[in-house]
mmCIF file of C-alpha atoms and ligand atoms in Angstrom:
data_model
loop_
_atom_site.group_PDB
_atom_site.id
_atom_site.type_symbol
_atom_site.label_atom_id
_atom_site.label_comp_id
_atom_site.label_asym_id
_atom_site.label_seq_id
_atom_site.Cartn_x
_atom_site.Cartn_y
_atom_site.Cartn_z
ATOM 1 C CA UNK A 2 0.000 0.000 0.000
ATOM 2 C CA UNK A 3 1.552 3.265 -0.959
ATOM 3 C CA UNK A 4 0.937 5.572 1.915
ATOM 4 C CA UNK A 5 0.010 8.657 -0.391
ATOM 5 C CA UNK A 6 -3.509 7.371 -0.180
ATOM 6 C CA UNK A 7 -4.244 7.690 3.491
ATOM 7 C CA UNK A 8 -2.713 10.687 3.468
ATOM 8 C CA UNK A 9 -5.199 11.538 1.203
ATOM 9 C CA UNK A 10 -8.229 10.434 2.891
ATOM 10 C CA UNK A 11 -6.718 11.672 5.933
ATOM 11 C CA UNK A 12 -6.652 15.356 4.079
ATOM 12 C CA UNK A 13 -10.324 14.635 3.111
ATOM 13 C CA UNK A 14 -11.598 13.559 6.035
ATOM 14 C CA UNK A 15 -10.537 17.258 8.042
ATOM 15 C CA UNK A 16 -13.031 18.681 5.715
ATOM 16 C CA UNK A 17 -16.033 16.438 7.713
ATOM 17 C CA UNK A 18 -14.608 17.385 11.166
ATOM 18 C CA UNK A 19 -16.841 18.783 13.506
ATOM 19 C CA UNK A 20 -14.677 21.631 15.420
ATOM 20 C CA UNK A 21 -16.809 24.946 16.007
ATOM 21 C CA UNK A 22 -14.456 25.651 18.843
ATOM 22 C CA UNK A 23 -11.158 25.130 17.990
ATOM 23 C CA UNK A 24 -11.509 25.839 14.094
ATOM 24 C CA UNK A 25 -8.507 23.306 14.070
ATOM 25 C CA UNK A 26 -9.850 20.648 11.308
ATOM 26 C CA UNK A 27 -8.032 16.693 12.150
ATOM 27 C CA UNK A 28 -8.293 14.323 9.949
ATOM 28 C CA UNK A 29 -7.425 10.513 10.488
ATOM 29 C CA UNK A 30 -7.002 7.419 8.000
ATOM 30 C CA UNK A 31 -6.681 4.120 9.594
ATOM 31 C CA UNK A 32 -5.212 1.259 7.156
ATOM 32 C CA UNK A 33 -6.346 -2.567 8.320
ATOM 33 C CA UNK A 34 -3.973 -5.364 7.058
ATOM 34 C CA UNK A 35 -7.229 -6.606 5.093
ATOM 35 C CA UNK A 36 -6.730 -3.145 3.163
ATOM 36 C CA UNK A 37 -10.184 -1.731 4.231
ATOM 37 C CA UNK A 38 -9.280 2.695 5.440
ATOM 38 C CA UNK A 39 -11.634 3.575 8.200
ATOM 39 C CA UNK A 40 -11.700 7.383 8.298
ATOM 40 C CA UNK A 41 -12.240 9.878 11.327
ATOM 41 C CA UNK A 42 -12.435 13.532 12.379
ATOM 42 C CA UNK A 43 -12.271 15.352 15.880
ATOM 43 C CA UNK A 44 -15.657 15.913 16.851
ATOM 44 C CA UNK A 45 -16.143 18.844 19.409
ATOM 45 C CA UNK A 46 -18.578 19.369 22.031
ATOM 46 C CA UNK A 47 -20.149 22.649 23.790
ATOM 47 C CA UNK A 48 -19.299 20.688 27.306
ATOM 48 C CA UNK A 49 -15.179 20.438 25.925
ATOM 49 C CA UNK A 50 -14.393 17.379 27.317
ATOM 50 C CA UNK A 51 -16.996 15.500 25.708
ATOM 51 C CA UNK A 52 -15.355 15.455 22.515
ATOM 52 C CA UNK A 53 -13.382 13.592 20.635
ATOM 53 C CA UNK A 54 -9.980 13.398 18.632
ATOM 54 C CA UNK A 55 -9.806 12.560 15.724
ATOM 55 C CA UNK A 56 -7.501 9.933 15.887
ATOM 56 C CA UNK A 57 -10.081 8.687 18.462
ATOM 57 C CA UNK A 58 -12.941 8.567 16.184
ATOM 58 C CA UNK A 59 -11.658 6.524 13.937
ATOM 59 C CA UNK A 60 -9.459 3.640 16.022
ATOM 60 C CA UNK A 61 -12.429 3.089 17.894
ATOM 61 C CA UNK A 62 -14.707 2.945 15.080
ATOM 62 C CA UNK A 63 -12.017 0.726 12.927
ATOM 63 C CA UNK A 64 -11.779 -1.740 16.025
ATOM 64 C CA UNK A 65 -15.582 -1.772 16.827
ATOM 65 C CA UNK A 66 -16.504 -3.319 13.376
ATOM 66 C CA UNK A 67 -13.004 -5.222 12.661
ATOM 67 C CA UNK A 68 -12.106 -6.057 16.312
ATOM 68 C CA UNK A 69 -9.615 -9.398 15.171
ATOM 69 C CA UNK A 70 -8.096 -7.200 11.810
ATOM 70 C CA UNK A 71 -4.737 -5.812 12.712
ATOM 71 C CA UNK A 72 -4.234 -1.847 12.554
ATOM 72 C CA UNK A 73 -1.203 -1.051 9.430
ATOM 73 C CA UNK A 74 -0.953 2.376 9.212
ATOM 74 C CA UNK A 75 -2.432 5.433 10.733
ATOM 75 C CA UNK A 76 -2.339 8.703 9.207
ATOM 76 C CA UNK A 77 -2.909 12.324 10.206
ATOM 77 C CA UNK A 78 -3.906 15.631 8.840
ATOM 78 C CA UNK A 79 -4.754 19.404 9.939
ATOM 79 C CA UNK A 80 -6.165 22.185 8.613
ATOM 80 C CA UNK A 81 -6.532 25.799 9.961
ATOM 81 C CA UNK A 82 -7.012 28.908 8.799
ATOM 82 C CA UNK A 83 -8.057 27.363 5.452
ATOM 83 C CA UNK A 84 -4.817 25.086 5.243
ATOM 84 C CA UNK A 85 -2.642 22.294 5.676
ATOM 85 C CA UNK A 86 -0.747 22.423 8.307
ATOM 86 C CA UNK A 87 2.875 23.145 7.222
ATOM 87 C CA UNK A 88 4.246 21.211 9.606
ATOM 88 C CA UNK A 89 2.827 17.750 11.198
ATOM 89 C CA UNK A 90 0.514 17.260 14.032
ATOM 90 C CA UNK A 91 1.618 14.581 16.704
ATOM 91 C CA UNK A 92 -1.355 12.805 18.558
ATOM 92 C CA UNK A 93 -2.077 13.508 22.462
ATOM 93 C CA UNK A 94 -1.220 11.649 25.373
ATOM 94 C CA UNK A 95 -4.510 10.236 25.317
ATOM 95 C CA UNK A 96 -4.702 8.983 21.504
ATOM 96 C CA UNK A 97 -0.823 7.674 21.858
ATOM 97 C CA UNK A 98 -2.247 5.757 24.942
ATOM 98 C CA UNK A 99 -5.127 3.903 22.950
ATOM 99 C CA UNK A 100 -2.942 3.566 19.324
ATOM 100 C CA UNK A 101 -0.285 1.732 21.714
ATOM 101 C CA UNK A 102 -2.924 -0.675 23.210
ATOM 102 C CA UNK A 103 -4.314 -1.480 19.608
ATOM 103 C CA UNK A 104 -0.722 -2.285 18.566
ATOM 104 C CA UNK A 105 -0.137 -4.350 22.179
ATOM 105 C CA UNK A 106 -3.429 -5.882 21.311
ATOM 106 C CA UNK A 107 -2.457 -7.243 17.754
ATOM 107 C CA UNK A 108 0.904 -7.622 18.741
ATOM 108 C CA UNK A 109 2.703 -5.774 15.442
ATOM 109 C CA UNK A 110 3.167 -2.274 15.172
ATOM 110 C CA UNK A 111 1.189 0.445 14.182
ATOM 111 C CA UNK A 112 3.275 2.425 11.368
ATOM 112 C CA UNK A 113 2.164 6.544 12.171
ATOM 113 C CA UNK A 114 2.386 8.663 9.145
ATOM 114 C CA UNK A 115 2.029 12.604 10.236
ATOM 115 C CA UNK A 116 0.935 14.812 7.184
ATOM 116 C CA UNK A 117 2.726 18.237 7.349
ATOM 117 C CA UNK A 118 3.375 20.181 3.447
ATOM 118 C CA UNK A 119 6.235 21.134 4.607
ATOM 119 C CA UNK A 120 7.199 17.768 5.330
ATOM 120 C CA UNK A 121 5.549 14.273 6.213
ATOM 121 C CA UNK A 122 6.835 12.508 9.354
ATOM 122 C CA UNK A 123 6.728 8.641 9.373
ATOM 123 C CA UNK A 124 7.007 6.597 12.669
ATOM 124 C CA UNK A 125 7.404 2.792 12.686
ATOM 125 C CA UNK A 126 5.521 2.051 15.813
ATOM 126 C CA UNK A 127 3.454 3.767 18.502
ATOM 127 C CA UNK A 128 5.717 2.211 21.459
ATOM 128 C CA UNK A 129 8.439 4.730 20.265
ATOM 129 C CA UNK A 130 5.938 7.742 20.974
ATOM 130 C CA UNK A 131 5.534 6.563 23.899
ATOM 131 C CA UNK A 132 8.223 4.920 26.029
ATOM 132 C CA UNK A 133 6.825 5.186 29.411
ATOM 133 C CA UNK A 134 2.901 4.413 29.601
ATOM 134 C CA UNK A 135 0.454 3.217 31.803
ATOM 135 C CA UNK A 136 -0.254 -0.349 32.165
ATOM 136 C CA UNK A 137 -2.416 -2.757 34.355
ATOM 137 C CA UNK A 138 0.003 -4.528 36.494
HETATM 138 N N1 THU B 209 -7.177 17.032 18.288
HETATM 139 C C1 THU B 209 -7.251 15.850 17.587
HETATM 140 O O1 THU B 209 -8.254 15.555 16.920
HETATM 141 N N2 THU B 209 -6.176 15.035 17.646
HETATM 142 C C2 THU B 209 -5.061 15.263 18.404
HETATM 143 O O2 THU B 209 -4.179 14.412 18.471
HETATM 144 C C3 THU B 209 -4.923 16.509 19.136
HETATM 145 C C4 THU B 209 -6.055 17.456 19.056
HETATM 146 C C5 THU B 209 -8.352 17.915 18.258
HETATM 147 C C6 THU B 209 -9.053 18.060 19.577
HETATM 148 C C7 THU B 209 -9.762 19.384 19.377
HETATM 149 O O3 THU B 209 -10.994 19.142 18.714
HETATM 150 C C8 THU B 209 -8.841 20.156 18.452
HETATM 151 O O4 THU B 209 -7.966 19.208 17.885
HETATM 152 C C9 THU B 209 -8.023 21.245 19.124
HETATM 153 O O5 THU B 209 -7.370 20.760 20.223
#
């Protein structure tokens, strides 16, 4: 799979985001081994918390209708101010927490591509976002 086209859908899917508040527009493209790309946006809320990144979105949405297909690739976009991002956007705490369990879960890891025009970052596995993380003992 050339990773140009969940960048792609990525980009596309920033344009369905639901951000009144933040006006900052993420997009997410999950790849499944089986080749199926499950898309996702950050949807806000009035009550902040209550909402949801993108990244989110879509890993939960990939994993609630192909719970035993392993996660490939994820990528990420974000617009503002009627752009791309020049540079990339790196996923919260919180996503990095549940991308690391979906790649502990399926036990290969989760390739991170992070859309920028100025450049396009690639990461070979969530665990190297984040070293230290909590687990159940
Ligand atoms: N956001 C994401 O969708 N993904 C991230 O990894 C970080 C932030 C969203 C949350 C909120 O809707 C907006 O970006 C501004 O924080």
């Amino acid at each position: 799979m050339n990773f140009q086209t969940i960048i792609e859908e990525a980009k596309a899917q920033t344009q369905k985001a639901y951000a009144p508040y933040s006006n900052f527009k993420v997009g997410c493209a999950v790849l499944l081994e089986n080749g199926v790309i499950i898309g996702g946006n950050n949807q806000e809320n009035a009550a902040y918390p209550s909402g949801l990144c993108a990244e989110r979105v879509a890993v939960f949405y990939a994993k609630s209708q192909y719970p035993d297909t392993a996660v490939s690739a994820i990528a990420i976009a974000a617009f503002q101010d009627g752009n791309f991002t020049a540079k990339p956007i790196n996923p919260c705490g919180a996503c990095l927490q549940t991308l690391l369990e979906t790649e502990k879960r399926q036990e290969t890891p989760v390739k991170l591509i992070l859309f920028g025009q100025d450049n396009t970052h690639i990461i070979n596995s969530i665990r190297e976002c984040l070293p230290i993380h909590f687990n159940f003992q």
